[in-house]
Coordinates of C-alpha atoms and ligand atoms in Angstrom, one line a residue:
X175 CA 69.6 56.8 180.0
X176 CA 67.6 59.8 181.9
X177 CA 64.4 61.0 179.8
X178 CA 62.7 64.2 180.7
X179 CA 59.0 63.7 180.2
X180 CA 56.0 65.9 179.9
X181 CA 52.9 64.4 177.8
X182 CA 52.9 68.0 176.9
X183 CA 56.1 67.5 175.0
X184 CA 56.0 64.2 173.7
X185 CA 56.9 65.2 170.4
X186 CA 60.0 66.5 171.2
X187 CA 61.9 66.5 174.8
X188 CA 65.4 66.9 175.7
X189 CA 67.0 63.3 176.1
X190 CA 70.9 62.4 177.3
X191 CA 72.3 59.7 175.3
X192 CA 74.5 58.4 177.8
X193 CA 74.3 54.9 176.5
X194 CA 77.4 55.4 174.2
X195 CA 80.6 53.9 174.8
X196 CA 82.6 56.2 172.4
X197 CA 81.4 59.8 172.9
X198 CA 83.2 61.7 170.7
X199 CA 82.0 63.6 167.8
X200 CA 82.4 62.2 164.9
X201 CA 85.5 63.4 163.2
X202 CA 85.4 64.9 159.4
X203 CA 85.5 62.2 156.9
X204 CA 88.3 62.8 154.3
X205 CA 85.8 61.4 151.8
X206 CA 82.3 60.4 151.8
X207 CA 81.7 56.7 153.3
X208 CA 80.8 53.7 151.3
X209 CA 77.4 52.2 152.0
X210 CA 76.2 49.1 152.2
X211 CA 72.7 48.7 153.4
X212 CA 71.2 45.2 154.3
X213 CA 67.6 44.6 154.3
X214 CA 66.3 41.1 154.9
X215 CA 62.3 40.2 154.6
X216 CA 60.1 39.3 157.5
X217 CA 63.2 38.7 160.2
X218 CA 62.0 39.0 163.5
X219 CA 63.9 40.7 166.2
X220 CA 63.4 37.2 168.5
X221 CA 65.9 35.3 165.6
X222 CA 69.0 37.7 165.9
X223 CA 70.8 37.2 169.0
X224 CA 72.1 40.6 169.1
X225 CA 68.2 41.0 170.2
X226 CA 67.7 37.6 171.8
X227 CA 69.5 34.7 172.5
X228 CA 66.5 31.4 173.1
X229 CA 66.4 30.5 169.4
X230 CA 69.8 31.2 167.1
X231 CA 73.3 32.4 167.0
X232 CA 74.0 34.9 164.5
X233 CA 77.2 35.8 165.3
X234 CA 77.8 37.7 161.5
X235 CA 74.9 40.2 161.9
X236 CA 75.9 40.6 165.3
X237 CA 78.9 41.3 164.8
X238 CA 77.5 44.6 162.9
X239 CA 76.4 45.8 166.2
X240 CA 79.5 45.1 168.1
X241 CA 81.7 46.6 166.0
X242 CA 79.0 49.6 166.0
X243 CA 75.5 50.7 167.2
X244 CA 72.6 48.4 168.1
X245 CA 69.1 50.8 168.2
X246 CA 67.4 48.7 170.8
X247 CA 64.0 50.3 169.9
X248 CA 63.8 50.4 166.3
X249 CA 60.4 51.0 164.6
X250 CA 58.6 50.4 161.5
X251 CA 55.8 53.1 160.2
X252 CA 53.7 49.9 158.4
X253 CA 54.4 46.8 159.1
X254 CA 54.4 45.2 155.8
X255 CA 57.2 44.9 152.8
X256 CA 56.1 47.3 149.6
X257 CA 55.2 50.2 152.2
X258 CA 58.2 49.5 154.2
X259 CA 60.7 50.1 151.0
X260 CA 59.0 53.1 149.9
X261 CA 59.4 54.5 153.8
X262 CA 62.8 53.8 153.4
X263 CA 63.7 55.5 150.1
X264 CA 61.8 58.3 150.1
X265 CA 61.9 59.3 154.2
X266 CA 58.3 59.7 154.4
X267 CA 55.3 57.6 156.0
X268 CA 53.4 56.6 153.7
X269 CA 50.7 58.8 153.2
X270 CA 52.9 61.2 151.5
X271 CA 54.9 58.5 149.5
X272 CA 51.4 56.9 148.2
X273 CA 53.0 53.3 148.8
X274 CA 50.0 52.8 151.0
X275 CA 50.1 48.8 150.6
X276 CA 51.2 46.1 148.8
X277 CA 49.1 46.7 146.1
X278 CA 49.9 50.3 144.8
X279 CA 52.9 50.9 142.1
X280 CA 55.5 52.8 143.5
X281 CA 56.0 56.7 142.0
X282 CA 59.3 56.3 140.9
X283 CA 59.7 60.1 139.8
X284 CA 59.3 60.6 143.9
X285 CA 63.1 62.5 145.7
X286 CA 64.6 59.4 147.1
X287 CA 67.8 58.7 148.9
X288 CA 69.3 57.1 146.4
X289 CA 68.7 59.6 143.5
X290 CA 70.3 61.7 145.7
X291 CA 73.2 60.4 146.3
X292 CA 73.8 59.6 142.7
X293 CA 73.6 63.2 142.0
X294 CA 76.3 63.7 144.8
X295 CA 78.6 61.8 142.9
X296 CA 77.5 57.9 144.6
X297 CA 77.5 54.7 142.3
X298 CA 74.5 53.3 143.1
X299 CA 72.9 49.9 143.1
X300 CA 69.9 47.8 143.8
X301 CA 70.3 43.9 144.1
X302 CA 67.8 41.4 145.4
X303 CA 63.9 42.1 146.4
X304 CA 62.3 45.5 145.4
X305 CA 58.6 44.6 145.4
X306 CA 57.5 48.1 144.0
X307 CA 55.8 47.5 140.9
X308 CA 57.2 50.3 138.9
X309 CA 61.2 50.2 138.2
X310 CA 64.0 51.4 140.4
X311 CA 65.7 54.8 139.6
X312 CA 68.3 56.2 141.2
X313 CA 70.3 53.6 140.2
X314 CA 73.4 53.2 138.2
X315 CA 72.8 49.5 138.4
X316 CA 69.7 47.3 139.5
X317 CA 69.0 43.7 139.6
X318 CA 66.1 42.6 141.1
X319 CA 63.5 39.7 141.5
X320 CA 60.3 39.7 140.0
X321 CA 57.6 40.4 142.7
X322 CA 58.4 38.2 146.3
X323 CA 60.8 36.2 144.1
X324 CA 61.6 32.5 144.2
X325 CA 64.0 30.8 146.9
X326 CA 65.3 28.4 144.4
X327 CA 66.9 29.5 140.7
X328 CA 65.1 32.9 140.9
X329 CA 64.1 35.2 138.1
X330 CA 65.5 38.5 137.9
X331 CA 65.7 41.7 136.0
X332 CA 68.8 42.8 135.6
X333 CA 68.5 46.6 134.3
X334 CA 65.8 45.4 132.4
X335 CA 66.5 42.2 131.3
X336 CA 65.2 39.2 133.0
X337 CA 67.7 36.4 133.2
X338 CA 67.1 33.2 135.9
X339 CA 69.9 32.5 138.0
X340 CA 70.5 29.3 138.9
X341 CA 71.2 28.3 142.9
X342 CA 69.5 29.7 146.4
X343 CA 68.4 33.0 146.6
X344 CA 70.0 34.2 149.9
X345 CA 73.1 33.2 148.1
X346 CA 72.5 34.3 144.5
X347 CA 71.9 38.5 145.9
X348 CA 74.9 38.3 147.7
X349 CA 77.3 36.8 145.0
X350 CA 75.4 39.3 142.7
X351 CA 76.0 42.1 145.1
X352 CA 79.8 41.1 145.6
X353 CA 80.1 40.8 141.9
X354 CA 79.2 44.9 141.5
X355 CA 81.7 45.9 144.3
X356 CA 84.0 43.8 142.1
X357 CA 83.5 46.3 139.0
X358 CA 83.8 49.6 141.1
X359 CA 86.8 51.5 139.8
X360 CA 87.2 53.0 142.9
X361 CA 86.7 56.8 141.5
X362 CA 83.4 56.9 143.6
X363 CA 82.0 56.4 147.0
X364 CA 79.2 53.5 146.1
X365 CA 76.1 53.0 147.8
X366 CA 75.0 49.1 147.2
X367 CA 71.0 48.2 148.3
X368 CA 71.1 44.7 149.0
X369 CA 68.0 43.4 149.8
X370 CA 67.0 39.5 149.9
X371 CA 64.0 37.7 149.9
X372 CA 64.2 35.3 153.0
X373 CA 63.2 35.1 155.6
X374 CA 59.7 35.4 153.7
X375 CA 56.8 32.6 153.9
X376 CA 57.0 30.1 152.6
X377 CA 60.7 29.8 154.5
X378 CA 62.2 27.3 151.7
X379 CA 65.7 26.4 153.4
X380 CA 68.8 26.1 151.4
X381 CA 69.1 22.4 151.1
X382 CA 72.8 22.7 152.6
X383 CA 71.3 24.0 155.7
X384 CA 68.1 21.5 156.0
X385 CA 67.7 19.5 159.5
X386 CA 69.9 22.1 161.4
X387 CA 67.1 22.8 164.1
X388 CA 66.2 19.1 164.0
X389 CA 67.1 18.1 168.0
X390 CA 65.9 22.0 169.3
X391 CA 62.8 21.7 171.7
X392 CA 61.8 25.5 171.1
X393 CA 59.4 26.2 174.2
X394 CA 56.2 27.6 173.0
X395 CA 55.2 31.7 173.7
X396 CA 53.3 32.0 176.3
X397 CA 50.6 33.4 174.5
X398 CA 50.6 31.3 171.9
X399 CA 47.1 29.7 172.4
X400 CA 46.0 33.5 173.4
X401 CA 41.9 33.7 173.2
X402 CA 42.5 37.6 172.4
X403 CA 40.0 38.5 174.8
X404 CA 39.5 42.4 174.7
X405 CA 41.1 42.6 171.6
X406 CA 38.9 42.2 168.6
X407 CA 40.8 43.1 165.9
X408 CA 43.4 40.3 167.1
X409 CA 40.6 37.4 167.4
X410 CA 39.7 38.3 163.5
X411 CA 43.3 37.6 162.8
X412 CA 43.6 34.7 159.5
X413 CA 47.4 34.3 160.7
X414 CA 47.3 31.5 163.1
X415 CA 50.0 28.9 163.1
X416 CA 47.3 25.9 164.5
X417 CA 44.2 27.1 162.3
X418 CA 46.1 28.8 158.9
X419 CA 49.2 27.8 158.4
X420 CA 49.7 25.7 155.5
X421 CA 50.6 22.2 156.3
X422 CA 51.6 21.4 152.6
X423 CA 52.3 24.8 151.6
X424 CA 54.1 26.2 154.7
X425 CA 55.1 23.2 156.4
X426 CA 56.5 21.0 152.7
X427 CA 54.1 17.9 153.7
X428 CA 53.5 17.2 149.8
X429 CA 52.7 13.2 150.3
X430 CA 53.1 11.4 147.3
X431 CA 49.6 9.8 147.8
X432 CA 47.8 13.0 147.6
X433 CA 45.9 12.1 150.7
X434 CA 47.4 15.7 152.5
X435 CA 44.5 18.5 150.6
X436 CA 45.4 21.6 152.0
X437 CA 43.8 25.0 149.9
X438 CA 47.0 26.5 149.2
X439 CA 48.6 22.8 148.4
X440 CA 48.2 23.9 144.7
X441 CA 50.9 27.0 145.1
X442 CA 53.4 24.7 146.7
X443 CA 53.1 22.3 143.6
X444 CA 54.0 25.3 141.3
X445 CA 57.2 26.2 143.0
X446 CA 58.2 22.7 144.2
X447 CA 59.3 22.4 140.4
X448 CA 61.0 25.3 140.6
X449 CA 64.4 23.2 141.8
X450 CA 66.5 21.4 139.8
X451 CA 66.4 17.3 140.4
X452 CA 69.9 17.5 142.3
X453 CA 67.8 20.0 144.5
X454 CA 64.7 17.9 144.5
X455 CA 66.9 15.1 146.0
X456 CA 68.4 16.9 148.6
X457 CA 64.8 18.1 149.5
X458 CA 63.0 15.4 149.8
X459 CA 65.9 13.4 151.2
X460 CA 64.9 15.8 153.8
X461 CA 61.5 16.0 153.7
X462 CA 60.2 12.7 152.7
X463 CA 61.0 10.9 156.0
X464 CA 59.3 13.3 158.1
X465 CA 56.1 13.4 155.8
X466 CA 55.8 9.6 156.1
X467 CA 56.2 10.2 160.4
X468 CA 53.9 12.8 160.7
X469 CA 51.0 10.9 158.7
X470 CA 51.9 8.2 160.7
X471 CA 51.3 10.4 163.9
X472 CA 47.8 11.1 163.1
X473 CA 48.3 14.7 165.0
X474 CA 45.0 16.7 165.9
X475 CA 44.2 19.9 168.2
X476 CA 46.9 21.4 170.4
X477 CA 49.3 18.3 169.6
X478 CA 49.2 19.3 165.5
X479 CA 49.6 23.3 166.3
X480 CA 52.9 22.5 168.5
X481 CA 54.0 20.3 165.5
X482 CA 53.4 22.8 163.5
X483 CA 54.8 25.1 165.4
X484 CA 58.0 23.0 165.6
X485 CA 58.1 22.5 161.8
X486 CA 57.9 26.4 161.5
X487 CA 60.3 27.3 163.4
X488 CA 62.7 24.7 162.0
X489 CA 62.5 26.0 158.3
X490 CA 62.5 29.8 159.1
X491 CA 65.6 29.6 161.2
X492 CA 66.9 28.2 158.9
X493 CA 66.7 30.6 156.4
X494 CA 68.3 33.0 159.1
X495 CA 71.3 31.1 159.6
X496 CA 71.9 31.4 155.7
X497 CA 71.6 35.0 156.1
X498 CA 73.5 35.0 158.6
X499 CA 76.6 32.7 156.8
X500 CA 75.9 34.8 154.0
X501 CA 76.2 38.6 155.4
X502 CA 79.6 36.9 157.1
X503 CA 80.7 36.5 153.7
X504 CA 79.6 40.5 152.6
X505 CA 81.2 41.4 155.5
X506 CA 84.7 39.3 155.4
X507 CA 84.6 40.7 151.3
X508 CA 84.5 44.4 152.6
X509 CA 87.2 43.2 155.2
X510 CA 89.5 41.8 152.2
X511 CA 89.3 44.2 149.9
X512 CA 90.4 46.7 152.6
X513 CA 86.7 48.6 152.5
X514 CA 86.1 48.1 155.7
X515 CA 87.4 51.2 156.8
X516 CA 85.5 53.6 154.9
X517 CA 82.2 52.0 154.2
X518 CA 78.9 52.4 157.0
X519 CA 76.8 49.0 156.7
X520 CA 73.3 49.0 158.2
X521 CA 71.2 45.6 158.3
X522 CA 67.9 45.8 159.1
X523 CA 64.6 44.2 158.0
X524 CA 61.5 45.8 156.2
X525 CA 59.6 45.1 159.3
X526 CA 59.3 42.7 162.0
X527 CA 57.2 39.3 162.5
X528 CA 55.6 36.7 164.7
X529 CA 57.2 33.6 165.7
X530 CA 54.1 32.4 167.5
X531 CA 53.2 34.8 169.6
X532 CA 49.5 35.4 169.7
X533 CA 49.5 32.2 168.0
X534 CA 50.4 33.8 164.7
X535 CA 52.9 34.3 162.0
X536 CA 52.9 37.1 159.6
X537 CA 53.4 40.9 160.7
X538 CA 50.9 44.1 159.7
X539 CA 50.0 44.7 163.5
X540 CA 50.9 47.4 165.7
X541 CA 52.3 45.1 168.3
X542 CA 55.9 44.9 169.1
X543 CA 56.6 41.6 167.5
X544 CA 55.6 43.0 164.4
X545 CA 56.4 46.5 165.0
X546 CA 59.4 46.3 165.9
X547 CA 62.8 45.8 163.6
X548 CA 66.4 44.9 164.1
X549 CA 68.6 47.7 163.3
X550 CA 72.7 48.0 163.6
X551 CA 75.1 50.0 162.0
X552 CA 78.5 50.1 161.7
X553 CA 80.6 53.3 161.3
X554 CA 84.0 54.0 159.1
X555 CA 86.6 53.9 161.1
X556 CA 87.8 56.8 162.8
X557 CA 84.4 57.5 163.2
X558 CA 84.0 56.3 166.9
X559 CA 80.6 55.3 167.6
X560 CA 80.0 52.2 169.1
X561 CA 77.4 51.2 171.8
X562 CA 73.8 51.0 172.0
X563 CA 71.0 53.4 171.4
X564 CA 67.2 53.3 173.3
X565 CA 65.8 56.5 171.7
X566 CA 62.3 54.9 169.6
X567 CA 64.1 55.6 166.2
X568 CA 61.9 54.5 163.0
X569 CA 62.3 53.3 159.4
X570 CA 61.4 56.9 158.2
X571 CA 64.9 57.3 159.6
X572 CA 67.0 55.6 157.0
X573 CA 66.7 58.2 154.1
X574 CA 67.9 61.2 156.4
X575 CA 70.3 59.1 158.5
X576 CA 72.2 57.9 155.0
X577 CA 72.2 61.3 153.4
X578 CA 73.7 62.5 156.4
X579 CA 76.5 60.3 156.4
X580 CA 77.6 60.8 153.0
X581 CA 77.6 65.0 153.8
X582 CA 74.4 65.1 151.3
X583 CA 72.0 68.0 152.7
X584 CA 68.3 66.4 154.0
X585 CA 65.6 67.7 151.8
X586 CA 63.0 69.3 154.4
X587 CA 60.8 66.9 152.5
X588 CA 62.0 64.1 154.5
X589 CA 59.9 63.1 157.9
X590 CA 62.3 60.7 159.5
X591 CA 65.5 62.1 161.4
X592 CA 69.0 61.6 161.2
X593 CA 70.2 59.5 163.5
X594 CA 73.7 60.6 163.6
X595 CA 73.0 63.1 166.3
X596 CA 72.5 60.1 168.9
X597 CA 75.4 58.7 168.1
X598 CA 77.2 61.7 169.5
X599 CA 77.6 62.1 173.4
X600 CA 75.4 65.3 173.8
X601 CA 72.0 66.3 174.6
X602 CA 70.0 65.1 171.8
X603 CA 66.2 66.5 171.0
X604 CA 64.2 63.7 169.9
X605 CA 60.7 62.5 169.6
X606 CA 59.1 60.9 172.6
X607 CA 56.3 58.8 170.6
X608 CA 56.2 57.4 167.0
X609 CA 53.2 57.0 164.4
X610 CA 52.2 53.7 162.8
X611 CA 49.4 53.4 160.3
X612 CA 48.8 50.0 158.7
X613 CA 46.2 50.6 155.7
X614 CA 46.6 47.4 153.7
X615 CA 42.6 46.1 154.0
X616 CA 41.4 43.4 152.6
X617 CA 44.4 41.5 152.8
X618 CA 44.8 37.9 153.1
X619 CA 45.7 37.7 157.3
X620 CA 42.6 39.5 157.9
X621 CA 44.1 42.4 159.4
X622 CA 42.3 45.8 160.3
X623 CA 43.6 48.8 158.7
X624 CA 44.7 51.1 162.1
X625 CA 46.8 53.7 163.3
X626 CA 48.5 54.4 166.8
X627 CA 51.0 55.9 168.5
X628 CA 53.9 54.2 171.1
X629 CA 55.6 55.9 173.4
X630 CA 58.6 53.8 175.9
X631 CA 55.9 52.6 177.8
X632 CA 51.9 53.0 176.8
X633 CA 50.8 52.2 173.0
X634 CA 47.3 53.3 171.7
X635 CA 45.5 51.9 168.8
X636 CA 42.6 52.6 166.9
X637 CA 41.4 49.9 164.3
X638 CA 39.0 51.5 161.9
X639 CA 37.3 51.1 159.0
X640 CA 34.8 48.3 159.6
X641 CA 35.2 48.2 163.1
X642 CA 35.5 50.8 165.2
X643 CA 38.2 50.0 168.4
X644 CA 40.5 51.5 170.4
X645 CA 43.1 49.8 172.4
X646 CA 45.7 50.7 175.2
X647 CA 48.9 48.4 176.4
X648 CA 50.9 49.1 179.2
X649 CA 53.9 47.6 177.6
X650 CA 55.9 47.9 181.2
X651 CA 53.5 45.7 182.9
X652 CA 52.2 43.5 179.7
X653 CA 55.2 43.7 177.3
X654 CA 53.0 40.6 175.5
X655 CA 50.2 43.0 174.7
X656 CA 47.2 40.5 176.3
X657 CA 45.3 43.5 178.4
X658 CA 43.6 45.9 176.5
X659 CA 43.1 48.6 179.0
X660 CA 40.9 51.0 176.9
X661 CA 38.3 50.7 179.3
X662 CA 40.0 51.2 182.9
X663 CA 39.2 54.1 184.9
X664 CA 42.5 54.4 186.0
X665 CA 43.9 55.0 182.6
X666 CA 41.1 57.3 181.2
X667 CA 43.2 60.4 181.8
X668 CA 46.2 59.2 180.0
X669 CA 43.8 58.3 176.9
X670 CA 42.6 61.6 176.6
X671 CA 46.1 62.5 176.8
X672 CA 47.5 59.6 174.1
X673 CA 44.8 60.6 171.8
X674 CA 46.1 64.4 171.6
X675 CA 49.8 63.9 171.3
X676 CA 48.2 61.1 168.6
X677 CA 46.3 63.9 166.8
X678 CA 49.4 65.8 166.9
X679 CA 51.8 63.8 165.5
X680 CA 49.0 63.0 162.5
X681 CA 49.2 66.9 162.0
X682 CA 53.0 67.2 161.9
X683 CA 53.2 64.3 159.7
X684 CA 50.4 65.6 157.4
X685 CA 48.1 62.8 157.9
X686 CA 44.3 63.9 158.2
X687 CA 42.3 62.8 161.4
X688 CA 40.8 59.8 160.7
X689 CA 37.4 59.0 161.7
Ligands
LIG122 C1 52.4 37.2 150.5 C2 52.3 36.1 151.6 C3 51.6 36.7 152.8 C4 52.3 37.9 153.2 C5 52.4 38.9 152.1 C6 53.1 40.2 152.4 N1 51.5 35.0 151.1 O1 51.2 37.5 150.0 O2 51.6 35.7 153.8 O3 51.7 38.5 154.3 O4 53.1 38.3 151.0 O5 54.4 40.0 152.7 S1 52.2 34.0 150.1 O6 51.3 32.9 149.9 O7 52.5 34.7 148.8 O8 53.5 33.5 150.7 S2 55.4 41.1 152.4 O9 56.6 40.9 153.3 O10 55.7 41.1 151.0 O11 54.7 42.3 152.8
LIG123 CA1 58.3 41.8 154.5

């Protein structure tokens, strides 16, 4: 891919998207595509293997990406779940939305995507995690949990009527989501949302799936015992597998004798009841033995937080291979029923998250592990696009990108592009940097509120609030983030420069200058 770059124009510069296979434009479509859009929670580019191969196969969601586009840099706006959804209905960061944090209820009455489409003529449904406060509308049909939702026999509202379902979650939203293609007449182009909870903390495996990643030795980051020297806002972090992470509520180690005290030991006891005995068997069938060998152990310092690690990485890949299974089974239904053909499916995640880099777990910074998202679509067919796309595309992208597709016109409202245009083998204006702002402060992982901007290679940060401190990564020479170079002489030109284009793109996006 050639880039012409001037930190003059970093908004917006000529790019050629020669990265396509297929490089016609897309034909017309007869009728509007079906669309099925896949969001999971908290899944981390480093556990898809269209993204990377050390830890898990996913050959289902990869096969999204074959069979289509894989966005190779593909951005969130604010790293964490509430904010994330309300970027992705309405097209807009989240200053203008209002869905600031997790805290805030959504305005519903707000032009989304969704709303749209229904007026277009769509049948429209929400199933699985909305996490907004107020209800969904736009919706023909909408079932979702309550809140972050349980892993095992989870409560849902179903258009208003809560009903528990009994079973694993990752399972549940897709038999529920497969069960509203089912009533579809067929008069309409449909638009399903279907959004589950995992790979969310606290990572509860389906019991079918438990031991899996028993006999993997993952290797530790690099970084994962990383002193954050020269990054402040990183060493107040309370997101650190060896010093935060749970060992009873996290990790499962609920020893019968009590002797185990953990602080958030109490919330694991309240949804530990949540499963049903046959459930409770299976589990601590599971579980049990390695309780008794890790008290046995006696595990302290750098020997416990590699355990831990171990444990953690055990229980949340797990939870991606039963997204994976289960997305195989969305995708063989749409093959089946002969929908393929006509129907776009995206999967993505609401943002991205640490598998012990830094040490941590959790998301909300500005760094890539967090930062970053998987994203692959894949087109009706006829429609030609596959291949791979490196433009820095962004969650604010999703509204315009969908509307697009289904020939529904992109209220000027809307911040985020269509993406359609890179899918096409022309010259393609597009931006050269994207804007983050993370504002969710308190919170309970310690993280600053800050905003930045990341172009392919520099990324510049400024945490705020009750601290005051900029940061600058090379990401070609320290793609792991561990040198902030805010001070070096050498780089004090390009700051000056960073911090106008970052001023810039607060002012396009209607975002006043903070501090
Ligand atoms: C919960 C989790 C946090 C997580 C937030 C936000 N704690 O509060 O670890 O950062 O959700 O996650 S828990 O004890 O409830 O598991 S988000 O994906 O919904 O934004
Ligand atoms: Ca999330």
């Amino acid at each position: 891919m050639v880039i012409l770059r001037s930190m003059k124009f970093i908004f917006f510069t000529l790019t050629l998207v020669a990265s396509l296979v297929a490089c016609s434009p897309p034909p017309q479509q007869a009728s509007p595509p079906n669309i099925v859009f896949i969001m999971t929670d908290d899944h981390s580019i480093q556990t898809m293997s269209t993204y990377d191969q050390r830890f898990i196969s996913t050959p289902h969601l990869d096969r999204i990406g074959k069979e289509g586009v894989i966005f190779r840099n593909s951005f969130v706006s604010n790293s964490i779940c509430a904010p994330s959804r309300a970027v992705l209905l309405t097209g807009k960061h989240s200053h203008l939305n209002g869905q600031v944090d997790n805290f805030t209820r959504f305005d519903s009455s707000q032009v989304t995507f969704p709303k749209l489409l229904q007026q277009a003529g769509y049948a429209t449904a929400m199933i699985g995690k909305w996490h907004l406060k107020s209800q969904p509308t736009g919706f023909d049909h909408w079932d979702i949990l309550i809140n972050q939702g349980h892993y095992y026999n989870p409560d849902f509202i179903e258009n208003g009527v809560q009903k528990t379902t009994e079973g694993y979650v990752t399972d549940i939203i897709t038999d529920k989501s497969m069960q509203w293609l089912d009533s579809q007449s067929g008069d309409k182009p449909f638009c399903l949302l279907v959004h589950h909870k995992a790979t969310h903390r606290i990572w509860m495996p389906d019991t079918a799936l438990l031991g899996e990643f028993d006999d993997i030795d993952f290797p530790l980051p690099d970084n994962f015992f990383d002193a954050y020297e020269g990054r402040e806002a990183a060493a107040a972090h309370v997101m650190g597998i060896a010093r935060d992470m749970d060992l009873v509520y996290d990790l499962k180690m609920l020893d019968e004798e009590g002797e185990i005290q953990t602080p958030y030991r109490k919330y694991y006891e309240g949804i530990y009841p949540r499963m049903n005995p046959q459930q409770q068997a299976a589990w601590d069938a599971y579980y049990q033995p390695i309780i008794e060998d890790f008290k046995q152990k006696g595990l302290t310092g750098d020997e416990l937080a590699k355990w831990k690690y171990k444990r953690y990485m055990q229980d949340y890949l797990s939870c991606v291979r039963s997204v994976d299974n289960n997305v195989g089974r969305l995708l063989a239904y749409l093959d089946e029923k002969g929908l393929a053909e006509n129907t776009v499916v995206v999967y993505t995640s609401d943002q991205g998250f640490y598998m012990g880099e830094h040490g941590w777990f959790d998301k909300r910074f500005m760094y890539e592990e967090s930062l970053r998202t998987p994203l692959v679509m894949r087109f009706p067919k006829g429609f030609g696009q596959v291949g791979e796309v490196t433009h820095l595309v962004q969650n604010i992208d999703y509204a315009p990108t969908l509307l697009d597709l289904a020939g529904v016109a992109i209220p000027s409202s809307m911040q985020g592009l269509s993406l359609l245009p890179l899918l096409t083998h022309q010259d393609t204006a597009w931006r050269e940097a994207i804007y983050y702002h993370y504002l969710e402060f308190p919170n309970e992982h310690g993280t600053k509120k800050h905003y930045g901007i990341r172009t392919d290679r520099y990324k510049l940060i400024h945490f705020y609030e009750d601290i005051d401190v900029w940061e600058l990564f090379d990401l070609q020479t320290d793609p792991q983030e561990m040198h902030n170079l805010i001070a070096a002489p050498e780089h004090a030109e390009r700051i000056v420069q960073l911090k106008t284009e970052l001023a810039k793109l607060q002012a396009a996006y209607g975002e006043p200058a903070i501090r």
